[in-house]
Coordinates of C-alpha atoms and ligand atoms in Angstrom, one line a residue:
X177 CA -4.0 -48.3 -8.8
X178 CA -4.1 -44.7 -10.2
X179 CA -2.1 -42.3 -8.7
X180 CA -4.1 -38.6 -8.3
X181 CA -3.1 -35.5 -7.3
X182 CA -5.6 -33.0 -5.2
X183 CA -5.1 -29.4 -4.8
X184 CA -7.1 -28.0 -2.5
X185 CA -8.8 -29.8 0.3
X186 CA -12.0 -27.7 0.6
X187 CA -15.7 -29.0 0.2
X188 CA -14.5 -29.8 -3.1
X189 CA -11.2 -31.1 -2.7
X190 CA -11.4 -32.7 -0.1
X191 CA -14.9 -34.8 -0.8
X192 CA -13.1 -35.6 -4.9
X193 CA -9.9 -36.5 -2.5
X194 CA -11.5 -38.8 -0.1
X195 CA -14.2 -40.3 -2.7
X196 CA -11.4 -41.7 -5.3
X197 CA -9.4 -42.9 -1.9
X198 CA -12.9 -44.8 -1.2
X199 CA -13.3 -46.2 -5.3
X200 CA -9.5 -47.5 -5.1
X201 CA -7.4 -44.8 -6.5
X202 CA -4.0 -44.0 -4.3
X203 CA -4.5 -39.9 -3.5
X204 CA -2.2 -37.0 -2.0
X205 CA -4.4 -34.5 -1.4
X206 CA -2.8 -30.3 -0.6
X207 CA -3.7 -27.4 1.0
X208 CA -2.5 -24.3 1.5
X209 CA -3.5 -24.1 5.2
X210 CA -1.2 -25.7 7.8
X211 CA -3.6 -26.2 10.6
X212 CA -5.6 -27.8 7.9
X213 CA -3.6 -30.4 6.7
X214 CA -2.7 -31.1 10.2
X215 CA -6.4 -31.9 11.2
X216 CA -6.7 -34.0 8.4
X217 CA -3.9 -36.0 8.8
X218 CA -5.3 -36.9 13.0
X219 CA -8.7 -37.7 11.2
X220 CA -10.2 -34.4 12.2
X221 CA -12.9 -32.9 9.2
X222 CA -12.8 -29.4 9.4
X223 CA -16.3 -29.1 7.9
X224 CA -19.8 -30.5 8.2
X225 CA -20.6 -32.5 5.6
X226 CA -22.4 -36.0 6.1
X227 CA -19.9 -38.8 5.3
X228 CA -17.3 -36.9 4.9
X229 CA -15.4 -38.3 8.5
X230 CA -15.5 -41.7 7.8
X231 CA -14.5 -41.4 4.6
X232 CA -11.5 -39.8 5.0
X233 CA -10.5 -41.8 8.3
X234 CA -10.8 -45.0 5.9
X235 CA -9.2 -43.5 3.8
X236 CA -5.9 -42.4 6.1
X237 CA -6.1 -46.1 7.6
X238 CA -6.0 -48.1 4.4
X239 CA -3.3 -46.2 2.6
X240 CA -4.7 -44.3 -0.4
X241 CA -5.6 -41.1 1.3
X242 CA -2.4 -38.8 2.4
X243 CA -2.7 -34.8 3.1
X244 CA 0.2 -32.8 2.8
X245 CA 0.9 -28.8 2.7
X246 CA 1.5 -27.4 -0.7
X247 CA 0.7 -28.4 -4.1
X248 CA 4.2 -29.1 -4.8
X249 CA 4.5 -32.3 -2.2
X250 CA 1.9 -33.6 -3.5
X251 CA 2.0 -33.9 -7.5
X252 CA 5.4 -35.8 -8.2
X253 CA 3.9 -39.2 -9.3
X254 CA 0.6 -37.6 -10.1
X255 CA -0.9 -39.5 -13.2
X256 CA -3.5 -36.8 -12.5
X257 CA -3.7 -33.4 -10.6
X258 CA -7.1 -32.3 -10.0
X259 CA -7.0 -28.4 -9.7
X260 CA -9.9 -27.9 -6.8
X261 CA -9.0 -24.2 -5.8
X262 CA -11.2 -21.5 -4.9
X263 CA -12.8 -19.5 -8.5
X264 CA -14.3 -16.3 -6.2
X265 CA -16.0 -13.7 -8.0
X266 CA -13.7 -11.0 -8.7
X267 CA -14.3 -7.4 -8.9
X268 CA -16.1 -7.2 -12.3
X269 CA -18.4 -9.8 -11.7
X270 CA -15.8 -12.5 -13.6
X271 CA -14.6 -15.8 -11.6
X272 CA -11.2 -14.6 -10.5
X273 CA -8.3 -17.4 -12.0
X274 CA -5.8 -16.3 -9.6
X275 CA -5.6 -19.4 -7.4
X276 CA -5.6 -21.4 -10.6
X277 CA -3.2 -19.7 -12.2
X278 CA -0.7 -19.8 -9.1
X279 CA -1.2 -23.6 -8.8
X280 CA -0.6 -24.5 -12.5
X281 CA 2.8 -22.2 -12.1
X282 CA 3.8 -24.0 -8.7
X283 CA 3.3 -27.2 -10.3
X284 CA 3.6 -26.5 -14.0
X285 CA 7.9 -27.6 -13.6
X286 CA 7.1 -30.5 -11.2
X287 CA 4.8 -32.9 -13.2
X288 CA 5.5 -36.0 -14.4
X289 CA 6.1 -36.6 -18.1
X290 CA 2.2 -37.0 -19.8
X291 CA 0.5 -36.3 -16.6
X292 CA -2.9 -34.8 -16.8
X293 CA -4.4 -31.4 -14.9
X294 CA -8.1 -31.4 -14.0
X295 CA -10.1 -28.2 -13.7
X296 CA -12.7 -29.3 -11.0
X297 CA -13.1 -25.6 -9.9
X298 CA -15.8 -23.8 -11.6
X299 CA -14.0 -21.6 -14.0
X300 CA -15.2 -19.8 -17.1
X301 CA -14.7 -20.5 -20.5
X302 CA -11.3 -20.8 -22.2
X303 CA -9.7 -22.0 -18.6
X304 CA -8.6 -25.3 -19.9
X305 CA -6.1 -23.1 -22.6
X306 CA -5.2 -20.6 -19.8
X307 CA -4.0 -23.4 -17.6
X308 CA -1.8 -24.9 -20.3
X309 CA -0.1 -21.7 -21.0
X310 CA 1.2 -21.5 -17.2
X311 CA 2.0 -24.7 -17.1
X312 CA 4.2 -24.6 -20.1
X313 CA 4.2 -28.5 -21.0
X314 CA 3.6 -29.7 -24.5
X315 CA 3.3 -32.7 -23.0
X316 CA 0.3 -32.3 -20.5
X317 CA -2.8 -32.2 -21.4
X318 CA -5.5 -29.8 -19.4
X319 CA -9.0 -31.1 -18.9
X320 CA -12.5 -29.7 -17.6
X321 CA -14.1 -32.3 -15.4
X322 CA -16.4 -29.9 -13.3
X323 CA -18.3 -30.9 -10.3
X324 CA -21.9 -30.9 -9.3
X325 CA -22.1 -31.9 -6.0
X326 CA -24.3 -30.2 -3.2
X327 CA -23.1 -28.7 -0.2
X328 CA -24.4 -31.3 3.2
X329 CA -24.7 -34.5 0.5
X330 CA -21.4 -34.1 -1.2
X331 CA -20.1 -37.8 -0.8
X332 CA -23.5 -38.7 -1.8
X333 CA -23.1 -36.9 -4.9
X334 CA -19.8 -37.1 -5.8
X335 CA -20.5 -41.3 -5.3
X336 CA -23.9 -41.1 -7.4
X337 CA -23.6 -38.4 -9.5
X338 CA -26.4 -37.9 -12.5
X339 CA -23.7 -37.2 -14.8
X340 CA -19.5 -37.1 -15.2
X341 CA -18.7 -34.6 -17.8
X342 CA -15.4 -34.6 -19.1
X343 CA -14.0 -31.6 -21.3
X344 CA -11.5 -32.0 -23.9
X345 CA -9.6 -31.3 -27.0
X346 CA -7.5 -34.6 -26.8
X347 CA -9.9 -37.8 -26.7
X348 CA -7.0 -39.8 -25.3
X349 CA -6.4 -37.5 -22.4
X350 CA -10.6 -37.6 -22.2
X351 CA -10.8 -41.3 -21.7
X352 CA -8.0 -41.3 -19.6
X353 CA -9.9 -38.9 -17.0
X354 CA -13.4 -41.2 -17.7
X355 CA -11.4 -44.4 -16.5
X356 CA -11.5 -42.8 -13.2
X357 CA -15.0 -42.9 -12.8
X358 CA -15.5 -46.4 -13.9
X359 CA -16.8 -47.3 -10.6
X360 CA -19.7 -45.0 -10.4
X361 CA -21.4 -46.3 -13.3
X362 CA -22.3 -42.6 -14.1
X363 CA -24.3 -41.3 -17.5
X364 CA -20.7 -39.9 -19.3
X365 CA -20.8 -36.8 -21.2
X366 CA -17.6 -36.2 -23.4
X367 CA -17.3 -32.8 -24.8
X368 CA -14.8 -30.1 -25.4
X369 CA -13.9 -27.6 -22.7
X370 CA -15.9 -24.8 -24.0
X371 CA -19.1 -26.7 -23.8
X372 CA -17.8 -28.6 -20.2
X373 CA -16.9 -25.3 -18.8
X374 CA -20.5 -24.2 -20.4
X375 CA -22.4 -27.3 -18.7
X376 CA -21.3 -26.0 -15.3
X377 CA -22.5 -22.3 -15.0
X378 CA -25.8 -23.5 -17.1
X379 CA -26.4 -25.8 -14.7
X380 CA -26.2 -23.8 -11.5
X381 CA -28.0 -20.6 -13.3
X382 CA -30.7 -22.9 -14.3
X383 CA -31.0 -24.4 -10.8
X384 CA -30.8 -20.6 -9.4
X385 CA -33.5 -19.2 -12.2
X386 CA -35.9 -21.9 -10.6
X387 CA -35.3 -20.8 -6.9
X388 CA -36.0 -17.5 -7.9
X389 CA -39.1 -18.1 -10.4
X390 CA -40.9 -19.9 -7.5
X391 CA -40.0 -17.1 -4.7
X392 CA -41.7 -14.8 -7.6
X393 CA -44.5 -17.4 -8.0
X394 CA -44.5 -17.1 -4.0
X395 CA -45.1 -13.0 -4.1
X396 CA -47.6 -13.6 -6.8
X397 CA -49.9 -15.7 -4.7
X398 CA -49.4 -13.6 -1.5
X399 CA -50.7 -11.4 -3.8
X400 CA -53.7 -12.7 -5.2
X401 CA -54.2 -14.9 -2.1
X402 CA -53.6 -18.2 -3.3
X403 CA -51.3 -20.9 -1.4
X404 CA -47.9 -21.0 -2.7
X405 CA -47.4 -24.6 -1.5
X406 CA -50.8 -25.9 -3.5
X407 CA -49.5 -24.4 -6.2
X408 CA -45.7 -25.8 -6.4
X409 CA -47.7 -29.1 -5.5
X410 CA -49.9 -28.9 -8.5
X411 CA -46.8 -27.6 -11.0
X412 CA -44.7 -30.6 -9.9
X413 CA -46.6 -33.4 -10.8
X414 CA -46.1 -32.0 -14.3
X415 CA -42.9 -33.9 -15.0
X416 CA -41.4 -31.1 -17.5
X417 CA -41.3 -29.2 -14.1
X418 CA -40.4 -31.9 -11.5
X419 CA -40.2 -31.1 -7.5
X420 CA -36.8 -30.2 -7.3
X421 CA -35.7 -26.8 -6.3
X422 CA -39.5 -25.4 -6.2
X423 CA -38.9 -24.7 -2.5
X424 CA -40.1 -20.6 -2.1
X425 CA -37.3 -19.0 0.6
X426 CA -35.3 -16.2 1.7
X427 CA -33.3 -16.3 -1.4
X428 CA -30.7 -18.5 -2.6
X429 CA -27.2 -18.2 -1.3
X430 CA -24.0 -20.1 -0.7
X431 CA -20.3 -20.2 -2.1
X432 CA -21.7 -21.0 -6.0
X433 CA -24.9 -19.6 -7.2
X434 CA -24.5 -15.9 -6.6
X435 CA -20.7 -15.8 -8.0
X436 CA -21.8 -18.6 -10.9
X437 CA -25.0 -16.7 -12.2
X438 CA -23.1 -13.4 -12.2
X439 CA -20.2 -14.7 -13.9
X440 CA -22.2 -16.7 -16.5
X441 CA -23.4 -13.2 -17.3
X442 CA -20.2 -11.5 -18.0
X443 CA -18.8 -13.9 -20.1
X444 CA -22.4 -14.0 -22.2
X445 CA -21.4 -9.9 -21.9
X446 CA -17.9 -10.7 -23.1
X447 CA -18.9 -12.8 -26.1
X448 CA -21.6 -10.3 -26.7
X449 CA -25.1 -11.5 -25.6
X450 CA -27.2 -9.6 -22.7
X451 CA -28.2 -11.8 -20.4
X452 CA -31.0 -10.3 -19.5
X453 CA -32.9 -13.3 -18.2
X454 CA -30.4 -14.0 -15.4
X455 CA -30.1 -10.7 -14.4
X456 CA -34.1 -11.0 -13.5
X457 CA -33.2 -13.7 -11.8
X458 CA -30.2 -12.3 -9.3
X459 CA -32.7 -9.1 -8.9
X460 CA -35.6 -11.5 -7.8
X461 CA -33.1 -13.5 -5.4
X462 CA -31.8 -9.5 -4.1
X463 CA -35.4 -8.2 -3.4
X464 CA -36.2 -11.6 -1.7
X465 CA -33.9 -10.5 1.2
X466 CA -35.9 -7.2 1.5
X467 CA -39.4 -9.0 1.3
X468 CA -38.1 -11.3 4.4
X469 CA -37.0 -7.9 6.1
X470 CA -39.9 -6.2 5.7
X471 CA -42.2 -9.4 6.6
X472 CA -40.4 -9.4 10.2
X473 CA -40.4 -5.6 10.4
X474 CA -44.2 -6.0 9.8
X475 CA -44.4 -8.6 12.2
X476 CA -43.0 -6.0 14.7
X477 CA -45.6 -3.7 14.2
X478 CA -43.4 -1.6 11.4
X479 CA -40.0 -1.5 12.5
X480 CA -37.1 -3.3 14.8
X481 CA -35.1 -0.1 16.1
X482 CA -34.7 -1.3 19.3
X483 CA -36.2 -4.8 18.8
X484 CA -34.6 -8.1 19.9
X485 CA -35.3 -10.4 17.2
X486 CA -34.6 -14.2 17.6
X487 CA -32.8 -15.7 14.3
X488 CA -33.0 -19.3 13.7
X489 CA -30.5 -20.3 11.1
X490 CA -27.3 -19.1 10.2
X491 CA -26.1 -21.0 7.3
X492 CA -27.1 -20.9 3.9
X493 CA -28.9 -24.1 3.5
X494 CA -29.2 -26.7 6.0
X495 CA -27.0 -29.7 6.7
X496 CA -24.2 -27.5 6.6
X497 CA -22.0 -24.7 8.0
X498 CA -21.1 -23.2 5.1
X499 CA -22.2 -19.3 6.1
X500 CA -20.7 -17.8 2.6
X501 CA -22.9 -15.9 0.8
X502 CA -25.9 -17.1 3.2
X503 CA -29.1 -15.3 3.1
X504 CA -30.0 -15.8 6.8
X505 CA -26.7 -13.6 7.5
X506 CA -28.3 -10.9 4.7
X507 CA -31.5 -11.1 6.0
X508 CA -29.9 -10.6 10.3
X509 CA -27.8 -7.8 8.1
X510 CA -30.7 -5.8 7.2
X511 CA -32.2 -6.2 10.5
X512 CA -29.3 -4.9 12.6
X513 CA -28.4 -2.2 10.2
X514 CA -32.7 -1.0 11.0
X515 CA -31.6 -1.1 14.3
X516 CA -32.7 -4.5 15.8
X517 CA -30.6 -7.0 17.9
X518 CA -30.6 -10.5 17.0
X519 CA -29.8 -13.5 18.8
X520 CA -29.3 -16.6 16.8
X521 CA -28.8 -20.2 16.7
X522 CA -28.3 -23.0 14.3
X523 CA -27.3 -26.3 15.2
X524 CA -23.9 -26.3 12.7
X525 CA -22.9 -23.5 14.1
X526 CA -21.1 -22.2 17.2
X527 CA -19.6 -19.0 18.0
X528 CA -16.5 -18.1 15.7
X529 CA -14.5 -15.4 17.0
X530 CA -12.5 -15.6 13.8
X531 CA -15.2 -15.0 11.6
X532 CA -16.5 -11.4 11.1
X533 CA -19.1 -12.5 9.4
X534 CA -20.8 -13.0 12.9
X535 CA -19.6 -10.0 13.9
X536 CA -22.9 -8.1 16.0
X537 CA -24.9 -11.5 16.1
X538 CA -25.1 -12.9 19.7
X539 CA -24.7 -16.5 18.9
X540 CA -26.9 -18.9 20.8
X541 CA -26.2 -22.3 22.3
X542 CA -29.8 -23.5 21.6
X543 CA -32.8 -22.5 19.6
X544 CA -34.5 -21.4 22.9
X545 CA -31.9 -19.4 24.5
X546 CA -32.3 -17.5 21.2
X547 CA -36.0 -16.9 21.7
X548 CA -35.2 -15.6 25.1
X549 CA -36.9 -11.9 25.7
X550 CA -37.5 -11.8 21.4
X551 CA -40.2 -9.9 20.3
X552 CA -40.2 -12.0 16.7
X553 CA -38.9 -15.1 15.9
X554 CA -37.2 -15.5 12.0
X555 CA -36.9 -18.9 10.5
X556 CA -34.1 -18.6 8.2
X557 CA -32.6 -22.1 7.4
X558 CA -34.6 -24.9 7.0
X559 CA -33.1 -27.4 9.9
X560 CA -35.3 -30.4 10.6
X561 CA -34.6 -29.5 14.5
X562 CA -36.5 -26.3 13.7
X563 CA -40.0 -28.3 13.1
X564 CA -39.4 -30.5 15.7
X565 CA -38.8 -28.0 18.7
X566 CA -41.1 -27.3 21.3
X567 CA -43.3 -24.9 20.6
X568 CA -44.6 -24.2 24.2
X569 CA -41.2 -23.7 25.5
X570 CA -40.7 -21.1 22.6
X571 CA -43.8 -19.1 23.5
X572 CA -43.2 -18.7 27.3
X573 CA -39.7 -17.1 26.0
X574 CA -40.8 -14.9 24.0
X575 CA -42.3 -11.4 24.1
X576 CA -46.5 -10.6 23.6
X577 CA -48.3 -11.3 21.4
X578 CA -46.1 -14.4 20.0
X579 CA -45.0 -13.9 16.3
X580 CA -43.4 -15.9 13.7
X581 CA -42.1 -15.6 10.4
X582 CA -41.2 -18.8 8.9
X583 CA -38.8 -17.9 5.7
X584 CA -38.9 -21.5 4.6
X585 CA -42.0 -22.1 4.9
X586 CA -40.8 -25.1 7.7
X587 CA -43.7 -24.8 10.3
X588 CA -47.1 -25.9 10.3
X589 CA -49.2 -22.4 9.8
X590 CA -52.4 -24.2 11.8
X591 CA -50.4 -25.7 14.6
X592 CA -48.1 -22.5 14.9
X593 CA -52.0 -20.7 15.4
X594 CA -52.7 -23.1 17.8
X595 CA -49.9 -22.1 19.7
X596 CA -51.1 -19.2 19.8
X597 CA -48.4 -17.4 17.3
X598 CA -49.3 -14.4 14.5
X599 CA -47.5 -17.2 11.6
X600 CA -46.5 -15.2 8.3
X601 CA -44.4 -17.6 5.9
X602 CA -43.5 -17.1 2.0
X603 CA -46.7 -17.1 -0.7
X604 CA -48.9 -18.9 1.9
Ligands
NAD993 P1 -13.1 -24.0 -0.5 O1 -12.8 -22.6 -0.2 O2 -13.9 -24.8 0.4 O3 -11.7 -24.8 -0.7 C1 -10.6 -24.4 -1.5 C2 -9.3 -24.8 -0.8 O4 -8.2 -24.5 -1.6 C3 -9.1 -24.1 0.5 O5 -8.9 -25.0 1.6 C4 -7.8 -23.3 0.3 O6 -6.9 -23.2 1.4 C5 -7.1 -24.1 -0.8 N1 -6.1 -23.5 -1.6 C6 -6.1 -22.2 -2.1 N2 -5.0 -21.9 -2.8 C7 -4.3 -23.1 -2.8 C8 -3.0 -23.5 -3.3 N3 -2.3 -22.6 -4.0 N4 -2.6 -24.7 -3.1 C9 -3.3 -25.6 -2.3 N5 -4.5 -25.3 -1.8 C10 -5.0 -24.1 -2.0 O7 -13.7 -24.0 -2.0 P2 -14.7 -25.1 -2.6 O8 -16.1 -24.7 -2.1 O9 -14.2 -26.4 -2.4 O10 -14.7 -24.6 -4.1 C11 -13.6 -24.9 -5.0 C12 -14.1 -24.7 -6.4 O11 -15.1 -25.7 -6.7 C13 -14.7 -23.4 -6.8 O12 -14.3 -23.1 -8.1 C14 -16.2 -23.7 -6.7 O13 -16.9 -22.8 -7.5 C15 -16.3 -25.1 -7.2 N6 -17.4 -25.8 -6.7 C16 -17.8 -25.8 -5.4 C17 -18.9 -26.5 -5.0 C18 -19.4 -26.5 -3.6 O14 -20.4 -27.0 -3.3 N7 -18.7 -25.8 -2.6 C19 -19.5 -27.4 -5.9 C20 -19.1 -27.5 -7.2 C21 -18.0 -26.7 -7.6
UGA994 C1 -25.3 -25.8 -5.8 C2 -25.8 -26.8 -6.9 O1 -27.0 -27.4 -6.4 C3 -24.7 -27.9 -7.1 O2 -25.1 -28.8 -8.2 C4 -23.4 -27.2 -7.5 O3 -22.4 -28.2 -7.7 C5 -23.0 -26.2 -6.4 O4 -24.1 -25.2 -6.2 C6 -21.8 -25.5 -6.8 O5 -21.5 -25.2 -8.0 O6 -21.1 -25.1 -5.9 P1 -25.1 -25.7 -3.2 O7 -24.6 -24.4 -3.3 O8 -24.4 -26.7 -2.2 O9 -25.1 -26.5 -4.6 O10 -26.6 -25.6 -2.7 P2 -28.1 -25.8 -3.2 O11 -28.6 -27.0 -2.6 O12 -28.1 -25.8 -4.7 O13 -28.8 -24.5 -2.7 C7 -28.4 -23.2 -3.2 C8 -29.3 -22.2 -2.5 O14 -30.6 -22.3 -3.1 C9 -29.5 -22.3 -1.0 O15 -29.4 -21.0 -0.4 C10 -30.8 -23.0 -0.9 O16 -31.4 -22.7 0.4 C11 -31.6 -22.4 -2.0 N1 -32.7 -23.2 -2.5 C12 -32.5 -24.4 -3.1 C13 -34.0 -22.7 -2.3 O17 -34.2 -21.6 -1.7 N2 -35.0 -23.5 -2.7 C14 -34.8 -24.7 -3.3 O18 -35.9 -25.3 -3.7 C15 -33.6 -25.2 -3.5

């Protein structure tokens, strides 16, 4: 039985934390945050994320899974300490080291003789030798092992992933961190950190530079009039292209791609190269915010000063609750700061006092006590419970003549018609 180390028990942490618990490894995972650790250790998830739960209740019942507060408690017969901290974007654009740097400090005195640190936070290149200089150990080795899992199918991912890739200048220490994953049968990629660390942001601007190609696709054929969904269907049976992230939308969002994609572009700026490809992508992704605007400022008959608007979708994505970074909230931004009032409502999430970043929203217990006196209703997150509501119940609460935009393109166009809605979605 490996002994491992987790600091930081967010959607990260917390699903590599539970997951190793689930493949046999003994884990103490840390936070920072009390309340936190004391959900965790009655069972209590404080996120949605499917799996998750019974995961980590297995995991507190059979032994291998312990939270405790601080990374200190939790790394004194770590073989391995995962580092699965927070990398935010920081004021120049760059991922922001400061959480990783205090954790390898905290820790740096309190590890055991040849243990190994992890970087599973998404940190630029030339991390893995920043990490060994705070920690101060010629006898620990620093790794890059970052992670690719998905916000709302995390487990999943983490359990099946396409590929482990391990960064490192010491093959030992490289294999060492591979054993782990045994279980998982996974395609292995063994690297050093530059190119691991390289991998990550790649990855995720790649991902990003196909959400926004097809939103551009999407203006394109609102353009010329062709059907945005006819034509994803008819690139994706090429299998250069695949299915995968063609979805037109309001944008992309959440915790990774905006700060990934911008920090891949300072540290191409930093070794020299322009990057001028991914800035076309960010600029796409920031106009497709004020295309969805103007679509439901359109839909109003050319402005909402004054206009109740009913929002459905607050996260970024569905099968979460994640609201960082989410473009519903940058879409309902716009829209209140042109003077409307929204009431929203999405099924993962409630009111939260605590949370500015529902400040000025009226949050909704249902999708239809958002409709309620609306003059437009805004499809901004693409929950399954969306497609299946009922549509006559929607159109007696709201305003004449019924209206709909549909920023993920989630609603049948003909049936919403039959309903008797004006249906504008993306490229269609
Ligand atoms: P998160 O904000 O959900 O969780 C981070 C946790 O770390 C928080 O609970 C915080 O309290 C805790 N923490 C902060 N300082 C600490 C300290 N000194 N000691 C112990 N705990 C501390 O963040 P996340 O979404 O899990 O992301 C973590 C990293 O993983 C980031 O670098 C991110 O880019 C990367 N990543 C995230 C995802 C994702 O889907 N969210 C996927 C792949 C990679
Ligand atoms: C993304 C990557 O998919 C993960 O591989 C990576 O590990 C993670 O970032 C990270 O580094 O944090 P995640 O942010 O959970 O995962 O969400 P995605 O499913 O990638 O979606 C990102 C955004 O793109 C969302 O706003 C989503 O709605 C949007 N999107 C995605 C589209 O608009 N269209 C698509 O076809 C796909």
């Amino acid at each position: 039985m490996i002994n491992i180390a987790v600091i930081g028990a967010g959607y990260v942490g917390l699903t590599t934390a539970s997951c190793f618990a689930s493949m046999g490894h003994r884990v103490v995972c840390a936070d920072i945050d009390q309340d936190r650790i004391a959900a965790l250790n009655e069972g209590q998830v404080p996120i949605v994320e499917a799996g998750l739960s019974e995961l980590v209740r297995s995991g507190l019942e059979g032994g291998l899974l312990t939270f405790v507060v601080g990374a200190a408690a939790a790394v004194a017969d770590c073989e391995f300490a995962y580092l699965c901290v927070p990398t935010p974007q920081g004021p120049d654009g760059s991922a922001d080291l400061s959480y990783i740097r205090s954790v390898a400090a905290e820790i740096g005195p309190l590890l055991p003789t040849e243990a190994v640190v992890v970087n599973k936070s998404t940190v630029p290149v030339g991390s893995t030798r920043v990490v060994e200089e705070v920690l101060g150990r010629d006898d620990i080795k620093v790794v890059s092992n970052p992670e690719f899992l998905r916000e709302g199918s995390a487990v999943h991912d983490f359990l099946n992933p396409d590929r482990v890739v391990i960064g490192s200048a010491d093959q030992a220490a490289a294999f060492r961190v591979a054993s782990l994953f045994d279980p998982l049968r996974a395609h292995l990629l063994i690297t050093d950190p530059a190119s691991a660390e390289t991998i990550k942001y790649a990855s995720n601007a790649f991902l990003a530079a196909k959400v926004s190609f097809v939103n551009a696709i999407a203006n394109v054929c609102e353009a010329v009039g062709a059907d945005v969904s006819d034509v994803i269907m008819g690139m994706s049976y090429d299998r250069r292209i695949g299915s995968e992230f063609m979805k037109p939308g309001p944008g992309f969002g959440g915790s990774c791609f905006p700060k990934d994609t911008t920090a891949l572009i300072r540290i191409a700026e930093d070794a020299g190269y322009d990057f001028g490809l991914l800035r076309g992508v960010i600029e796409v992704n920031v106009a497709q915010f004020e295309r969805v605007v103007e679509k439901v400022e359109a839909a109003a008959g050319g402005s909402v000063d004054g206009i109740t608007i009913a929002a459905w979708g607050l996260a970024f994505k569905a099968r979460t609750d994640d609201l960082r970074m989410s473009p519903a909230l940058e879409v309902i931004g716009r829209l209140r700061a042109r003077g409307a009032r929204v009431q929203a409502y999405d099924p993962a999430v409630g009111p939260r006092p605590a949370d500015h970043a529902l400040d000025g929203i009226e949050v909704c217990a249902d999708a239809y006590g958002a409709c309620d006196g609306a003059a437009v209703l805004v499809v901004l997150t693409e929950w399954d419970d969306f497609r299946r509501a009922d549509f006559t119940k929607v159109a007696d609460l709201l305003t004449r003549p019924l209206r709909v935009v549909d920023a993920r393109n989630l609603l049948d166009p003909a049936e919403m018609r039959r309903y008797g809605f004006q249906y504008t979605g993306i490229g269609r």
